[in-house]
Amino acid sequence: MKIGIISDIHANLEALEAVFEAFSDADAFFCLGDVVGYGPSPNECCDIIRGRNIPTLLGNHDAALAGKMGVEWFNPAARDSVEWTDKILTSENRDFLKNLPLTYRSCDFVAAHSSLDCPDEFSYIRTPWDSVSCMDGMPPNAVCFIGHTHRAEFFSQRIEERNVDTLEMQSGGLIELKPCFRYVINCGSIGQPRDGDPRACAAFFDTEAGLVDIRRVSYPMDITQGKMQAAGLPSSLWERLALGL
Ligand code: ZN
């Protein structure tokens, strides 16, 4: 099975469509959450995810729009985008967000938006140390996909050892999954990358070959930025898209 793992779409329709096109060899997709927030096309992105029946987890922006968490921890621009999205979100898409689960477990992989442990706290895994408690909740030989930081990277831990290695993957590339290791893999962000590369980012997981390919995909960003300007979203949000920050 070849699965496209996508995360942090953030209402960026142009980036989402470009990734679907670039991942036409995928048998299925899985979404790690934050379909909405920041970007100008929340309904269009929810409609596509729902229309394709893509299993999706709850992100923190989704939770805010679903009324499951407050926005007091959001920065002012993020808060503005949540308020703007709140005004235009359809009731069908709000119901869709309300029903998203926090975690996923199957024999192929486990997943959460932020971390497998305390997934409703939306803490960030940025360092090997941060990943240890997530690793502790994983079965041996397991792969856990996460998003949330908008940075493609992975953490690996040999079973029965505490030490965790990490590698940044912002240029994309292959991760060969070795037996006797656990992996926490951040697939980066479709709609608002923050690792210095403005191209959309997602992971292509070949479950039989044991390979995860982190791919970067160009998209017509000027269209997205134009929509954000027209919607009156904070300028910092569309300016940062070009920087990948
Ligand atoms: Zn996000």
mmCIF file of C-alpha atoms and ligand atoms in Angstrom:
data_model
loop_
_atom_site.group_PDB
_atom_site.id
_atom_site.type_symbol
_atom_site.label_atom_id
_atom_site.label_comp_id
_atom_site.label_asym_id
_atom_site.label_seq_id
_atom_site.Cartn_x
_atom_site.Cartn_y
_atom_site.Cartn_z
ATOM 1 C CA MET A 1 0.000 0.000 0.000
ATOM 2 C CA LYS A 2 1.243 3.458 -0.902
ATOM 3 C CA ILE A 3 -0.166 6.180 1.362
ATOM 4 C CA GLY A 4 0.157 9.932 0.980
ATOM 5 C CA ILE A 5 0.517 11.370 4.498
ATOM 6 C CA ILE A 6 -0.569 15.016 4.544
ATOM 7 C CA SER A 7 -0.798 17.550 7.363
ATOM 8 C CA ASP A 8 -1.362 21.206 8.165
ATOM 9 C CA ILE A 9 -3.188 22.095 4.977
ATOM 10 C CA HIS A 10 -4.289 25.339 6.606
ATOM 11 C CA ALA A 11 -6.949 26.226 4.055
ATOM 12 C CA ASN A 12 -4.401 26.438 1.231
ATOM 13 C CA LEU A 13 -6.349 24.963 -1.686
ATOM 14 C CA GLU A 14 -3.668 25.562 -4.326
ATOM 15 C CA ALA A 15 -1.015 23.712 -2.290
ATOM 16 C CA LEU A 16 -3.415 20.838 -1.531
ATOM 17 C CA GLU A 17 -4.349 20.371 -5.182
ATOM 18 C CA ALA A 18 -0.685 20.443 -6.246
ATOM 19 C CA VAL A 19 0.156 17.714 -3.725
ATOM 20 C CA PHE A 20 -2.721 15.507 -4.888
ATOM 21 C CA GLU A 21 -1.412 15.861 -8.441
ATOM 22 C CA ALA A 22 2.192 15.110 -7.443
ATOM 23 C CA PHE A 23 1.034 12.099 -5.369
ATOM 24 C CA SER A 24 -1.095 10.521 -8.114
ATOM 25 C CA ASP A 25 0.772 7.251 -7.471
ATOM 26 C CA ALA A 26 -0.714 6.992 -3.945
ATOM 27 C CA ASP A 27 -3.366 4.325 -3.273
ATOM 28 C CA ALA A 28 -4.802 6.326 -0.378
ATOM 29 C CA PHE A 29 -4.259 9.448 1.724
ATOM 30 C CA PHE A 30 -4.209 10.097 5.453
ATOM 31 C CA CYS A 31 -4.488 13.596 6.963
ATOM 32 C CA LEU A 32 -2.917 14.514 10.313
ATOM 33 C CA GLY A 33 -5.106 17.586 10.878
ATOM 34 C CA ASP A 34 -5.224 21.372 10.732
ATOM 35 C CA VAL A 35 -7.253 21.395 7.550
ATOM 36 C CA VAL A 36 -8.309 24.971 8.368
ATOM 37 C CA GLY A 37 -6.802 28.152 9.879
ATOM 38 C CA TYR A 38 -4.421 30.769 8.395
ATOM 39 C CA GLY A 39 -5.451 30.293 4.752
ATOM 40 C CA PRO A 40 -8.269 31.610 2.552
ATOM 41 C CA SER A 41 -10.055 28.395 1.466
ATOM 42 C CA PRO A 42 -11.236 26.493 4.563
ATOM 43 C CA ASN A 43 -14.523 25.262 3.079
ATOM 44 C CA GLU A 44 -12.947 24.165 -0.203
ATOM 45 C CA CYS A 45 -10.243 22.196 1.632
ATOM 46 C CA CYS A 46 -12.741 20.538 4.014
ATOM 47 C CA ASP A 47 -15.011 19.699 1.047
ATOM 48 C CA ILE A 48 -12.153 17.973 -0.799
ATOM 49 C CA ILE A 49 -11.007 15.979 2.252
ATOM 50 C CA ARG A 50 -14.591 14.940 2.990
ATOM 51 C CA GLY A 51 -15.338 14.195 -0.677
ATOM 52 C CA ARG A 52 -12.315 11.919 -0.960
ATOM 53 C CA ASN A 53 -13.169 10.229 2.384
ATOM 54 C CA ILE A 54 -9.650 10.831 3.660
ATOM 55 C CA PRO A 55 -9.244 9.691 7.297
ATOM 56 C CA THR A 56 -8.314 12.849 9.213
ATOM 57 C CA LEU A 57 -7.177 13.700 12.746
ATOM 58 C CA LEU A 58 -8.004 16.775 14.817
ATOM 59 C CA GLY A 59 -5.485 19.639 14.756
ATOM 60 C CA ASN A 60 -5.426 22.578 17.144
ATOM 61 C CA HIS A 61 -6.901 25.001 14.580
ATOM 62 C CA ASP A 62 -9.616 22.449 13.769
ATOM 63 C CA ALA A 63 -10.290 22.148 17.517
ATOM 64 C CA ALA A 64 -10.637 25.927 17.857
ATOM 65 C CA LEU A 65 -13.149 26.060 14.976
ATOM 66 C CA ALA A 66 -15.002 23.056 16.412
ATOM 67 C CA GLY A 67 -15.417 24.915 19.719
ATOM 68 C CA LYS A 68 -13.252 22.355 21.531
ATOM 69 C CA MET A 69 -10.492 24.728 22.635
ATOM 70 C CA GLY A 70 -10.072 28.456 23.214
ATOM 71 C CA VAL A 71 -7.779 30.704 21.156
ATOM 72 C CA GLU A 72 -5.943 32.276 24.106
ATOM 73 C CA TRP A 73 -2.745 30.358 23.232
ATOM 74 C CA PHE A 74 -2.886 31.438 19.591
ATOM 75 C CA ASN A 75 -0.811 34.403 18.417
ATOM 76 C CA PRO A 76 -2.817 37.485 17.268
ATOM 77 C CA ALA A 77 -2.590 36.675 13.524
ATOM 78 C CA ALA A 78 -3.646 33.055 14.115
ATOM 79 C CA ARG A 79 -6.517 34.292 16.281
ATOM 80 C CA ASP A 80 -7.638 36.701 13.534
ATOM 81 C CA SER A 81 -7.635 33.847 11.018
ATOM 82 C CA VAL A 82 -9.693 31.639 13.363
ATOM 83 C CA GLU A 83 -12.248 34.447 13.760
ATOM 84 C CA TRP A 84 -12.377 35.004 9.984
ATOM 85 C CA THR A 85 -12.763 31.260 9.330
ATOM 86 C CA ASP A 86 -15.452 31.010 12.002
ATOM 87 C CA LYS A 87 -17.608 33.486 10.056
ATOM 88 C CA ILE A 88 -17.522 31.603 6.751
ATOM 89 C CA LEU A 89 -17.289 27.932 7.777
ATOM 90 C CA THR A 90 -20.354 25.931 6.704
ATOM 91 C CA SER A 91 -22.250 23.926 9.312
ATOM 92 C CA GLU A 92 -21.378 20.673 7.457
ATOM 93 C CA ASN A 93 -17.677 21.455 7.674
ATOM 94 C CA ARG A 94 -17.914 22.505 11.324
ATOM 95 C CA ASP A 95 -19.612 19.162 12.093
ATOM 96 C CA PHE A 96 -16.835 17.394 10.169
ATOM 97 C CA LEU A 97 -14.201 19.112 12.362
ATOM 98 C CA LYS A 98 -16.159 18.365 15.551
ATOM 99 C CA ASN A 99 -16.054 14.638 14.842
ATOM 100 C CA LEU A 100 -12.331 14.272 14.097
ATOM 101 C CA PRO A 101 -10.413 11.893 16.402
ATOM 102 C CA LEU A 102 -7.118 12.812 18.117
ATOM 103 C CA THR A 103 -5.137 9.664 17.346
ATOM 104 C CA TYR A 104 -5.016 6.716 14.959
ATOM 105 C CA ARG A 105 -3.575 3.226 15.363
ATOM 106 C CA SER A 106 -3.349 0.477 12.758
ATOM 107 C CA CYS A 107 -0.894 -2.296 11.995
ATOM 108 C CA ASP A 108 0.811 -0.071 9.386
ATOM 109 C CA PHE A 109 1.312 3.070 11.471
ATOM 110 C CA VAL A 110 0.124 5.192 14.382
ATOM 111 C CA ALA A 111 -0.541 8.930 14.156
ATOM 112 C CA ALA A 112 -1.454 12.130 15.985
ATOM 113 C CA HIS A 113 -1.449 15.807 15.026
ATOM 114 C CA SER A 114 1.074 16.797 17.707
ATOM 115 C CA SER A 115 2.117 13.773 19.773
ATOM 116 C CA LEU A 116 0.735 10.368 20.687
ATOM 117 C CA ASP A 117 0.944 11.108 24.419
ATOM 118 C CA CYS A 118 -1.503 13.807 25.616
ATOM 119 C CA PRO A 119 -2.678 14.477 22.021
ATOM 120 C CA ASP A 120 -5.279 16.984 23.250
ATOM 121 C CA GLU A 121 -2.561 19.257 24.690
ATOM 122 C CA PHE A 122 -1.039 19.966 21.276
ATOM 123 C CA SER A 123 2.515 20.202 22.594
ATOM 124 C CA TYR A 124 5.374 20.404 20.079
ATOM 125 C CA ILE A 125 7.948 17.727 19.289
ATOM 126 C CA ARG A 126 10.972 19.799 18.255
ATOM 127 C CA THR A 127 13.884 17.933 19.881
ATOM 128 C CA PRO A 128 14.864 14.279 20.387
ATOM 129 C CA TRP A 129 14.028 14.701 24.074
ATOM 130 C CA ASP A 130 10.486 15.901 23.185
ATOM 131 C CA SER A 131 9.933 12.710 21.179
ATOM 132 C CA VAL A 132 10.741 10.276 24.018
ATOM 133 C CA SER A 133 7.306 10.286 25.672
ATOM 134 C CA CYS A 134 5.700 9.792 22.247
ATOM 135 C CA MET A 135 8.079 6.852 21.587
ATOM 136 C CA ASP A 136 7.160 5.365 24.991
ATOM 137 C CA GLY A 137 3.515 5.065 23.912
ATOM 138 C CA MET A 138 4.343 3.282 20.660
ATOM 139 C CA PRO A 139 4.516 -0.432 19.930
ATOM 140 C CA PRO A 140 7.962 -1.823 18.978
ATOM 141 C CA ASN A 141 8.863 -1.390 15.293
ATOM 142 C CA ALA A 142 6.143 1.230 14.974
ATOM 143 C CA VAL A 143 6.070 4.342 12.821
ATOM 144 C CA CYS A 144 4.249 7.372 14.195
ATOM 145 C CA PHE A 145 3.381 10.209 11.825
ATOM 146 C CA ILE A 146 2.939 13.700 13.246
ATOM 147 C CA GLY A 147 2.613 17.266 11.953
ATOM 148 C CA HIS A 148 1.991 20.462 13.958
ATOM 149 C CA THR A 149 5.473 22.062 13.827
ATOM 150 C CA HIS A 150 5.298 22.472 10.013
ATOM 151 C CA ARG A 151 8.870 21.137 9.755
ATOM 152 C CA ALA A 152 9.773 17.897 7.980
ATOM 153 C CA GLU A 153 12.121 15.798 10.116
ATOM 154 C CA PHE A 154 12.263 12.459 11.829
ATOM 155 C CA PHE A 155 13.317 10.896 15.111
ATOM 156 C CA SER A 156 14.450 7.291 15.504
ATOM 157 C CA GLN A 157 15.068 5.138 18.553
ATOM 158 C CA ARG A 158 16.481 1.620 18.689
ATOM 159 C CA ILE A 159 14.158 -0.658 20.667
ATOM 160 C CA GLU A 160 15.355 -1.166 24.275
ATOM 161 C CA GLU A 161 17.473 2.002 24.117
ATOM 162 C CA ARG A 162 16.634 5.549 25.261
ATOM 163 C CA ASN A 163 18.853 7.490 22.882
ATOM 164 C CA VAL A 164 16.995 9.229 20.035
ATOM 165 C CA ASP A 165 18.585 10.334 16.753
ATOM 166 C CA THR A 166 17.088 13.028 14.557
ATOM 167 C CA LEU A 167 17.477 14.261 10.997
ATOM 168 C CA GLU A 168 15.960 17.340 9.346
ATOM 169 C CA MET A 169 14.303 16.542 6.031
ATOM 170 C CA GLN A 170 13.451 19.984 4.669
ATOM 171 C CA SER A 171 15.081 19.195 1.320
ATOM 172 C CA GLY A 172 13.013 16.030 1.082
ATOM 173 C CA GLY A 173 14.424 12.545 0.652
ATOM 174 C CA LEU A 174 14.006 8.920 1.578
ATOM 175 C CA ILE A 175 13.746 7.444 5.060
ATOM 176 C CA GLU A 176 14.517 3.712 5.045
ATOM 177 C CA LEU A 177 12.703 2.117 7.971
ATOM 178 C CA LYS A 178 14.965 -0.374 9.723
ATOM 179 C CA PRO A 179 13.740 -3.263 11.873
ATOM 180 C CA CYS A 180 14.217 -2.908 15.661
ATOM 181 C CA PHE A 181 13.682 0.869 15.503
ATOM 182 C CA ARG A 182 10.787 3.142 16.365
ATOM 183 C CA TYR A 183 10.220 6.208 14.218
ATOM 184 C CA VAL A 184 8.416 9.494 14.810
ATOM 185 C CA ILE A 185 8.148 11.147 11.401
ATOM 186 C CA ASN A 186 6.989 14.721 10.899
ATOM 187 C CA CYS A 187 5.668 15.002 7.344
ATOM 188 C CA GLY A 188 5.876 18.809 7.269
ATOM 189 C CA SER A 189 3.077 21.140 6.170
ATOM 190 C CA ILE A 190 1.084 21.401 2.955
ATOM 191 C CA GLY A 191 -0.174 24.927 3.387
ATOM 192 C CA GLN A 192 2.317 26.825 5.525
ATOM 193 C CA PRO A 193 5.808 25.256 5.703
ATOM 194 C CA ARG A 194 8.097 26.717 8.379
ATOM 195 C CA ASP A 195 11.405 25.035 7.529
ATOM 196 C CA GLY A 196 12.710 27.653 5.121
ATOM 197 C CA ASP A 197 11.362 25.998 1.960
ATOM 198 C CA PRO A 198 8.071 27.575 0.821
ATOM 199 C CA ARG A 199 7.045 24.566 -1.288
ATOM 200 C CA ALA A 200 4.293 22.293 0.028
ATOM 201 C CA CYS A 201 5.554 19.250 1.902
ATOM 202 C CA ALA A 202 4.092 15.775 2.465
ATOM 203 C CA ALA A 203 5.217 12.165 2.950
ATOM 204 C CA PHE A 204 4.776 9.195 0.632
ATOM 205 C CA PHE A 205 4.716 5.990 2.685
ATOM 206 C CA ASP A 206 5.284 2.654 0.911
ATOM 207 C CA THR A 207 4.224 0.226 3.641
ATOM 208 C CA GLU A 208 5.521 -2.898 1.874
ATOM 209 C CA ALA A 209 8.941 -1.497 0.964
ATOM 210 C CA GLY A 210 9.339 0.180 4.392
ATOM 211 C CA LEU A 211 10.158 3.518 2.766
ATOM 212 C CA VAL A 212 8.980 7.032 3.560
ATOM 213 C CA ASP A 213 9.674 9.610 0.860
ATOM 214 C CA ILE A 214 9.452 13.253 1.979
ATOM 215 C CA ARG A 215 8.489 15.255 -1.108
ATOM 216 C CA ARG A 216 8.403 19.016 -1.761
ATOM 217 C CA VAL A 217 5.863 20.303 -4.264
ATOM 218 C CA SER A 218 5.701 23.752 -5.912
ATOM 219 C CA TYR A 219 2.291 25.415 -6.190
ATOM 220 C CA PRO A 220 0.936 28.741 -7.504
ATOM 221 C CA MET A 221 1.430 30.633 -4.256
ATOM 222 C CA ASP A 222 0.559 34.018 -5.783
ATOM 223 C CA ILE A 223 -3.050 32.842 -6.182
ATOM 224 C CA THR A 224 -3.236 31.859 -2.499
ATOM 225 C CA GLN A 225 -1.659 35.141 -1.409
ATOM 226 C CA GLY A 226 -4.078 37.117 -3.601
ATOM 227 C CA LYS A 227 -7.043 35.360 -1.991
ATOM 228 C CA MET A 228 -5.658 36.091 1.484
ATOM 229 C CA GLN A 229 -5.225 39.777 0.668
ATOM 230 C CA ALA A 230 -8.733 39.977 -0.786
ATOM 231 C CA ALA A 231 -10.135 38.297 2.344
ATOM 232 C CA GLY A 232 -8.412 40.863 4.569
ATOM 233 C CA LEU A 233 -6.354 38.260 6.421
ATOM 234 C CA PRO A 234 -3.298 39.686 8.291
ATOM 235 C CA SER A 235 -0.439 40.568 5.897
ATOM 236 C CA SER A 236 2.036 38.617 8.055
ATOM 237 C CA LEU A 237 0.183 35.418 7.134
ATOM 238 C CA TRP A 238 0.519 35.769 3.366
ATOM 239 C CA GLU A 239 4.006 37.289 3.500
ATOM 240 C CA ARG A 240 5.375 34.324 5.476
ATOM 241 C CA LEU A 241 4.197 31.858 2.797
ATOM 242 C CA ALA A 242 6.855 33.155 0.388
ATOM 243 C CA LEU A 243 9.566 32.733 3.027
ATOM 244 C CA GLY A 244 8.517 29.294 4.208
ATOM 245 C CA LEU A 245 8.662 30.558 7.795
HETATM 246 ZN ZN ZN B 1 -0.689 23.691 11.848
#
